[in-house]
Amino acid sequence: MATCIHCSLPLPAASEVIFNEDGRAFCCTGCRSVFAVIHGAGLEDFYALRGSEQGAVPKRSGRAFEEFDDEEFHRLYVRIGADGFLTVELYVEGVHCNACIWLVEKLPGLAPGVREARLDFGRSVCAVTWDPTRIGLSQIARHLDLLGYSPHPARGGKSRELRRGEERKEIMRLGVAAALAMNAMLIAFALYGGILSGMEDNMRDTFRTYSFGMAALAVFWPGRTFLRGAVASLRTRTAHMDLPIAMGLLAGLLGGAYNTFVGRGEVYFESVAFLIFLLLFGRFLQNRQQRAARDSLELLHSLTPSRARRLDAEGEFREVPASALLPGDRIELRALDSVPADGRIVEGESALDRKLLSGESRPVRAIVGDEVLAGTVNLQSRLVVEIETVGEATRLGQLLSLVESAAGRAAPLVRVADRMAGLFTLLLVFLSVGTLWYWWAIDPAAAVENSVALLIVACPCALGLATPLAIVVAVGRAARLGILVQGGEVLERLAKPGLVYLDKTGTLTRGEMSVVEWMGDDRDRGWIHGLEAISSHPLACAIEAWAGETRGAQLSSVKEYIGLGVEGELRTSMGFEVVRIGSLAFMDANQVEISPALSDRIAKLLARGLSPVVASKGSTAVSVFGLGDALQKDAKAMIDELRLGGWRVGILSGDHPEVVASVARELGLESELVFGGVSPEGKLQAVESAMKFGPVVMVGDGVNDAAALAAATTGVAVEGGAEASLAAADVYLSEGGLRQVARLLDGSRRTLLTIKRGILISLLYNGVAAWLAMTGRIDPILAAVLMPVSSLTVVSLAYRARTFRAL
Amino acid sequence: MNIVFIVLPFALLIAGGVLAAFLWAARSGQFDDMETPGRRMLLDDVPIKKEDKELE
């Protein structure tokens, strides 16, 4: 099959293929122009390097990136180097293969003045260093955009920097622990030889002393974190895995030190050092996974536009970063722009989408003098807005502070492993005292020896590894399914069934208007399509999509009345006839007659929560449309799936109560769990009161859900949602719809099962080893063998477990 | 076997040196990005084109 030269996707039908001057075939003009840029710059090797891999379909924005040159932008994102060069981190879309790295890093050749471009492939972040006297940042951004990698300022630079520092520290600790463990093990091999075939005392004591040095260093340098955790656990009287671990480490170190000093008995220094390394390794993997998840979530925020077109002193609209706006500024909002601050319309007329802010699925008409709120989207036509409040004082800002306070109140989770830890510690103390008491009567030296051995071999190494590994593997698999989990404990929390509150828009429904019901003459479809084609109002678009094609209707003098409807003249066999499509108010204003049958239908539509639209010919109505936010295709099946898993399902929506009620009826949900017309504060309240009775999962996408997401036991944000809800949620689903929610819950249940299985197995090992120690049959070699074997079992179990899967 | 008393500290000294080198590498950010360098090194050389091969 023929494919596009640039993106390697199959070519469209012959009539739509696009050729360049050399006769090469492309699937779209975007691909052709990217090819021209790459070719023109002498970078054709890109295609050879890429091999057969598919290229990205270019998402060129074609923007001017003016705001990249703004002072405010520079203050936020640009670092000044010692040599006078500037550095910025850009999040670039569309990076997907090795050749992309090559192409992006060739930027200095394309844009003179750029010193260096380094791409971090895993994060899609490109660090660009440039000479400000030779080139502007907006020019650099345009070059990247030309190549098909649309750039955005990488948000969250500070917290990413903090996490990077944390990671470096952990790597260093891990390296030290590894070096000490390996060297302690080497010396231990000499000592094992001594046990088997005899060794001079002074030689043995030298080896033991060195070995003690390694272990002591390991315990007090990289192993410090366990000691600290144990102390904190004692102080707050809450069980923590660190407590039994610290006990084992200290017993091994001190007991061994005593035996080295008096020159008899056994030492377990290599076990201590190795224990620290293995445990740190497990924790490192888990933390790393978590940091990667946070990074990618924060970078996702970069995609939300944070710029505005502000009227400057010369009377022109220029792009500036949204944070540079001040009250009194005038900004221009084009169709599909999101509103950056609260203000009032001074020019123009349009429809606003308040879905993210309030959950309303129907667009709202806005005219001069109306208030517009930050976080809403201008749907239809150009508006000029005078800013009244910015930042935290806006309605959006208030909701965000609500989120923060709700997040602060969220109860911490007691993890399964930590719950086990308390029991484990008690048992360990009890057993070692028992061993001491029992052996004391027989041989006091052996009594101390055996109880120290017990503490060492019973140290929960596999137990400490079981949970982090099971979670790391599960989180990785989830990410491949498009489920980003912020931290493993979330999976443990989701494993037990409770109550799920769904936000209606975007989760249960598609989040966009479509024709649900229609009554009229099929022959009218042609002119209906033709008339609606000129409007960009969401209801008009839905009807246009429904009508199919224009089919030969001849229309003239078509005119749109913003927020009301469209009007035109249709040519018929008897001359021209006025045709209109629009709201009831529009029909009233034009004295259109609506027959009793149609008005009856309209009343029924209204009762079902649908938006009625009327089409008229001459002065009589001929068609009625009922528009609504249609249910997702698999909504019903997935809700049944959730219920099968023991979950109760409810709706918390800001949309009109009758709309919500009709959705609930269709899905067969219990009416006492369905709430419509709920304010953001109301959602928060509903979630908090439900949490008194058990875990609550909140699924939502809007700013209006954000506080509830933060307060709920687990908050799940859905794709396409507002930035605030992303920040507040524990889980992000990169695909809308309930299927992902069901996958998440199913995967979490399986992950907890895996964790429990790992814990059981490690306890089994510990039990056997403890029994050997208590009966005085264990020695350092056996202990050193048992520990890695038990860890290995747990590790392979965690990797083989089938947790997240496609449903 | 007395040589062990000299070799052992010496070996540990070398290990300490290697560890110091590792710590320096970690601190200066050599492990920050574990993915890109592995891919980048595959690309630095321009692949041999047909014409070049024919010349040889």
Coordinates of N, CA, C and O in Angstrom, one line a residue, chain A residues 44-45 48-49 96-102 105-106 117-123 164 167-168 171-177 179-180 183 187 200 202-203 206-207 210 214 221 288, chain B residues 1-12 15-16 18-19 22-40 42-49:
Chain A
E44 N 17.6 15.6 5.1 CA 16.8 14.4 4.6 C 17.2 13.2 5.3 O 16.4 12.2 5.3
D45 N 18.4 13.1 5.9 CA 18.8 11.9 6.6 C 17.8 11.5 7.7 O 17.7 10.3 8.1
A48 N 16.1 8.5 6.5 CA 16.9 7.3 6.5 C 17.0 6.8 7.9 O 17.0 5.6 8.2
L49 N 17.3 7.7 8.9 CA 17.5 7.3 10.2 C 16.2 6.7 10.8 O 16.2 5.8 11.6
H96 N 8.6 11.0 19.0 CA 8.2 9.6 19.2 C 9.2 8.6 18.7 O 9.1 7.4 18.9
C97 N 10.3 9.0 18.1 CA 11.3 8.0 17.7 C 12.7 8.6 17.7 O 12.9 9.8 17.9
N98 N 13.7 7.7 17.5 CA 15.1 8.2 17.5 C 15.4 9.3 16.5 O 16.1 10.3 16.8
A99 N 14.8 9.3 15.3 CA 15.0 10.3 14.4 C 14.5 11.6 14.8 O 15.0 12.7 14.4
C100 N 13.5 11.6 15.7 CA 13.0 12.9 16.2 C 14.0 13.6 17.1 O 14.2 14.8 17.0
I101 N 14.8 12.8 17.9 CA 15.9 13.3 18.7 C 16.9 14.0 17.7 O 17.3 15.1 18.0
W102 N 17.2 13.3 16.7 CA 18.2 13.8 15.8 C 17.7 15.1 15.1 O 18.5 16.1 15.1
E105 N 17.5 18.1 17.6 CA 18.8 18.5 18.1 C 19.6 19.2 16.9 O 20.7 19.7 17.2
K106 N 19.1 19.1 15.7 CA 19.7 19.8 14.6 C 19.3 21.3 14.6 O 19.6 22.0 13.6
A117 N 20.5 22.4 21.4 CA 19.1 21.9 21.7 C 19.3 20.5 22.2 O 19.9 19.7 21.5
R118 N 18.9 20.2 23.4 CA 19.1 18.8 23.9 C 17.7 18.3 24.3 O 16.9 19.0 25.0
L119 N 17.3 17.2 23.7 CA 16.0 16.6 24.0 C 16.1 15.5 25.0 O 16.9 14.6 24.9
D120 N 15.2 15.6 26.0 CA 15.0 14.5 26.9 C 13.9 13.7 26.4 O 12.7 14.1 26.5
F121 N 14.2 12.5 25.8 CA 13.2 11.8 25.0 C 12.1 11.3 25.9 O 10.9 11.4 25.5
G122 N 12.4 10.8 27.1 CA 11.4 10.2 28.0 C 10.3 11.2 28.4 O 9.2 10.9 28.5
R123 N 10.7 12.5 28.6 CA 9.8 13.5 29.0 C 9.3 14.4 27.9 O 8.4 15.2 28.1
R164 N 14.3 16.0 40.7 CA 15.5 15.5 40.1 C 16.6 15.4 41.2 O 17.4 14.5 41.3
E167 N 16.1 12.4 43.3 CA 16.5 11.2 42.6 C 18.0 11.0 42.6 O 18.5 10.0 42.8
R168 N 18.7 12.2 42.4 CA 20.2 12.1 42.5 C 20.6 11.6 43.8 O 21.5 10.7 44.0
I171 N 20.0 7.9 44.1 CA 20.9 7.1 43.3 C 22.3 7.0 44.1 O 22.9 6.0 44.1
M172 N 22.7 8.1 44.7 CA 23.9 8.1 45.4 C 23.8 7.1 46.6 O 24.7 6.3 46.8
R173 N 22.7 7.2 47.3 CA 22.6 6.3 48.5 C 22.6 4.9 48.0 O 23.2 4.0 48.6
L174 N 21.9 4.6 46.9 CA 21.9 3.3 46.4 C 23.3 2.8 46.0 O 23.6 1.6 46.2
G175 N 24.0 3.7 45.3 CA 25.4 3.3 44.9 C 26.3 3.0 46.1 O 27.0 2.0 46.1
V176 N 26.2 3.8 47.1 CA 27.0 3.5 48.3 C 26.6 2.2 48.9 O 27.4 1.4 49.3
A177 N 25.3 2.0 49.0 CA 24.8 0.7 49.6 C 25.3 -0.5 48.8 O 25.7 -1.5 49.4
A179 N 28.0 -0.7 46.9 CA 29.4 -0.9 47.0 C 29.7 -1.5 48.3 O 30.5 -2.5 48.4
L180 N 29.1 -1.1 49.4 CA 29.3 -1.7 50.7 C 28.8 -3.1 50.8 O 29.5 -4.0 51.3
N183 N 31.3 -5.4 48.8 CA 32.5 -5.6 49.4 C 32.4 -6.4 50.7 O 33.2 -7.3 51.0
I187 N 34.3 -10.1 51.5 CA 35.0 -10.5 52.7 C 34.3 -11.7 53.4 O 35.0 -12.6 53.9
E200 N 43.2 -18.9 60.8 CA 43.8 -18.3 62.0 C 42.9 -17.3 62.7 O 42.3 -16.5 62.0
N202 N 43.7 -14.4 64.2 CA 43.9 -13.0 63.9 C 43.5 -12.6 62.5 O 43.0 -11.5 62.3
M203 N 43.6 -13.6 61.6 CA 43.1 -13.4 60.2 C 41.6 -13.2 60.2 O 41.0 -12.2 59.7
T206 N 40.6 -9.9 61.7 CA 40.8 -8.8 60.8 C 39.6 -8.7 59.8 O 39.1 -7.6 59.5
F207 N 39.3 -9.8 59.2 CA 38.2 -9.8 58.2 C 36.9 -9.3 58.8 O 36.2 -8.5 58.3
Y210 N 37.0 -5.5 59.3 CA 36.7 -4.8 58.1 C 35.2 -4.9 57.7 O 34.5 -3.9 57.4
M214 N 32.2 -2.0 57.1 CA 31.3 -1.9 56.0 C 29.8 -1.8 56.4 O 29.0 -1.0 56.0
W221 N 24.9 5.2 57.0 CA 24.9 6.2 55.9 C 23.6 5.9 55.0 O 22.6 6.6 55.2
R288 N 11.0 6.2 41.8 CA 11.3 6.6 40.5 C 10.0 6.6 39.6 O 9.8 7.6 38.9
Chain B
M1 N 50.3 -15.9 54.0 CA 49.0 -15.3 53.8 C 49.0 -13.9 54.4 O 48.0 -13.2 54.3
N2 N 50.1 -13.5 54.9 CA 50.1 -12.1 55.5 C 49.9 -11.0 54.5 O 49.6 -9.9 54.9
I3 N 50.1 -11.4 53.2 CA 49.9 -10.4 52.2 C 48.5 -9.8 52.2 O 48.2 -8.7 51.9
V4 N 47.5 -10.6 52.7 CA 46.1 -10.2 52.8 C 46.0 -8.9 53.6 O 45.2 -8.0 53.3
F5 N 46.8 -8.8 54.6 CA 46.7 -7.5 55.5 C 47.1 -6.3 54.7 O 46.7 -5.2 55.1
I6 N 47.9 -6.4 53.6 CA 48.2 -5.3 52.8 C 47.2 -5.1 51.7 O 46.7 -4.0 51.4
V7 N 46.9 -6.3 51.0 CA 46.0 -6.2 49.9 C 44.6 -5.8 50.2 O 44.0 -5.0 49.5
L8 N 44.1 -6.2 51.3 CA 42.7 -5.9 51.7 C 42.4 -4.4 51.8 O 41.5 -3.9 51.1
P9 N 43.2 -3.6 52.6 CA 43.0 -2.2 52.6 C 43.2 -1.5 51.3 O 42.5 -0.6 50.9
F10 N 44.1 -2.1 50.5 CA 44.4 -1.5 49.2 C 43.2 -1.7 48.3 O 42.8 -0.8 47.6
A11 N 42.6 -2.9 48.3 CA 41.4 -3.2 47.5 C 40.3 -2.2 47.9 O 39.6 -1.7 47.0
L12 N 40.1 -2.1 49.2 CA 39.1 -1.2 49.6 C 39.3 0.3 49.2 O 38.3 1.0 48.9
A15 N 38.1 0.5 45.7 CA 36.7 0.5 45.7 C 36.2 1.9 46.1 O 35.2 2.4 45.5
G16 N 36.9 2.5 47.1 CA 36.5 3.8 47.6 C 36.6 4.8 46.5 O 35.8 5.7 46.3
V18 N 36.4 4.3 43.2 CA 35.4 4.1 42.2 C 34.1 4.6 42.8 O 33.3 5.3 42.0
L19 N 33.8 4.4 44.0 CA 32.6 4.9 44.6 C 32.6 6.5 44.5 O 31.5 7.1 44.2
F22 N 31.6 7.5 41.2 CA 30.2 7.3 41.0 C 29.4 8.4 41.6 O 28.4 8.9 41.0
L23 N 29.8 8.8 42.8 CA 29.0 9.8 43.5 C 29.1 11.2 42.7 O 28.2 11.9 42.6
W24 N 30.3 11.4 42.2 CA 30.5 12.6 41.4 C 29.6 12.6 40.2 O 28.9 13.6 39.9
A25 N 29.5 11.4 39.5 CA 28.7 11.3 38.3 C 27.2 11.5 38.7 O 26.5 12.2 38.0
A26 N 26.8 10.9 39.8 CA 25.4 11.1 40.2 C 25.1 12.5 40.5 O 24.1 13.1 40.1
R27 N 26.0 13.1 41.2 CA 25.7 14.5 41.7 C 25.7 15.5 40.5 O 25.0 16.4 40.5
S28 N 26.5 15.2 39.5 CA 26.6 16.1 38.3 C 25.5 15.8 37.3 O 25.6 16.3 36.2
G29 N 24.6 14.9 37.6 CA 23.5 14.7 36.8 C 23.7 13.8 35.6 O 22.9 13.8 34.6
Q30 N 24.7 12.9 35.7 CA 24.9 11.9 34.6 C 23.8 10.9 34.5 O 23.6 10.3 33.5
F31 N 23.0 10.7 35.6 CA 22.0 9.7 35.6 C 20.6 10.3 35.5 O 19.6 9.6 35.7
D32 N 20.5 11.6 35.2 CA 19.2 12.2 35.1 C 18.3 11.7 34.0 O 17.1 11.5 34.2
D33 N 18.9 11.5 32.8 CA 18.1 11.1 31.7 C 18.8 9.8 31.3 O 19.9 9.7 30.7
M34 N 18.1 8.7 31.5 CA 18.6 7.3 31.2 C 18.2 6.8 29.9 O 18.6 5.8 29.5
E35 N 17.4 7.6 29.1 CA 16.9 7.0 27.9 C 17.5 7.6 26.6 O 18.0 6.9 25.7
T36 N 17.5 9.0 26.6 CA 17.9 9.7 25.4 C 19.4 9.3 24.9 O 19.6 9.1 23.8
P37 N 20.4 9.4 25.8 CA 21.7 9.1 25.4 C 21.9 7.8 24.6 O 22.6 7.7 23.6
G38 N 21.2 6.8 25.1 CA 21.3 5.5 24.5 C 20.7 5.5 23.1 O 21.2 4.8 22.2
R39 N 19.8 6.4 22.8 CA 19.2 6.5 21.5 C 20.1 7.4 20.6 O 20.3 7.2 19.5
R40 N 20.5 8.5 21.3 CA 21.3 9.5 20.6 C 22.5 8.9 20.0 O 22.9 9.3 18.8
L42 N 23.1 6.3 18.7 CA 22.8 5.5 17.5 C 22.8 6.4 16.3 O 22.8 6.0 15.1
L43 N 22.6 7.7 16.5 CA 22.3 8.6 15.4 C 23.4 9.6 15.0 O 23.3 10.2 14.0
D44 N 24.4 9.7 15.8 CA 25.3 10.8 15.6 C 26.0 10.8 14.2 O 26.3 11.8 13.6
D45 N 26.2 9.5 13.7 CA 26.9 9.4 12.4 C 25.8 9.5 11.3 O 24.8 8.8 11.4
V46 N 26.1 10.2 10.3 CA 25.2 10.3 9.2 C 25.3 8.9 8.4 O 26.4 8.4 8.2
P47 N 24.2 8.3 8.1 CA 24.3 7.0 7.4 C 24.9 7.1 6.1 O 24.9 8.2 5.4
I48 N 25.6 6.0 5.6 CA 26.3 6.1 4.3 C 25.2 6.0 3.2 O 24.3 5.2 3.2
K49 N 25.4 7.0 2.3 CA 24.4 7.0 1.2 C 24.9 6.1 0.0 O 26.0 5.7 0.0

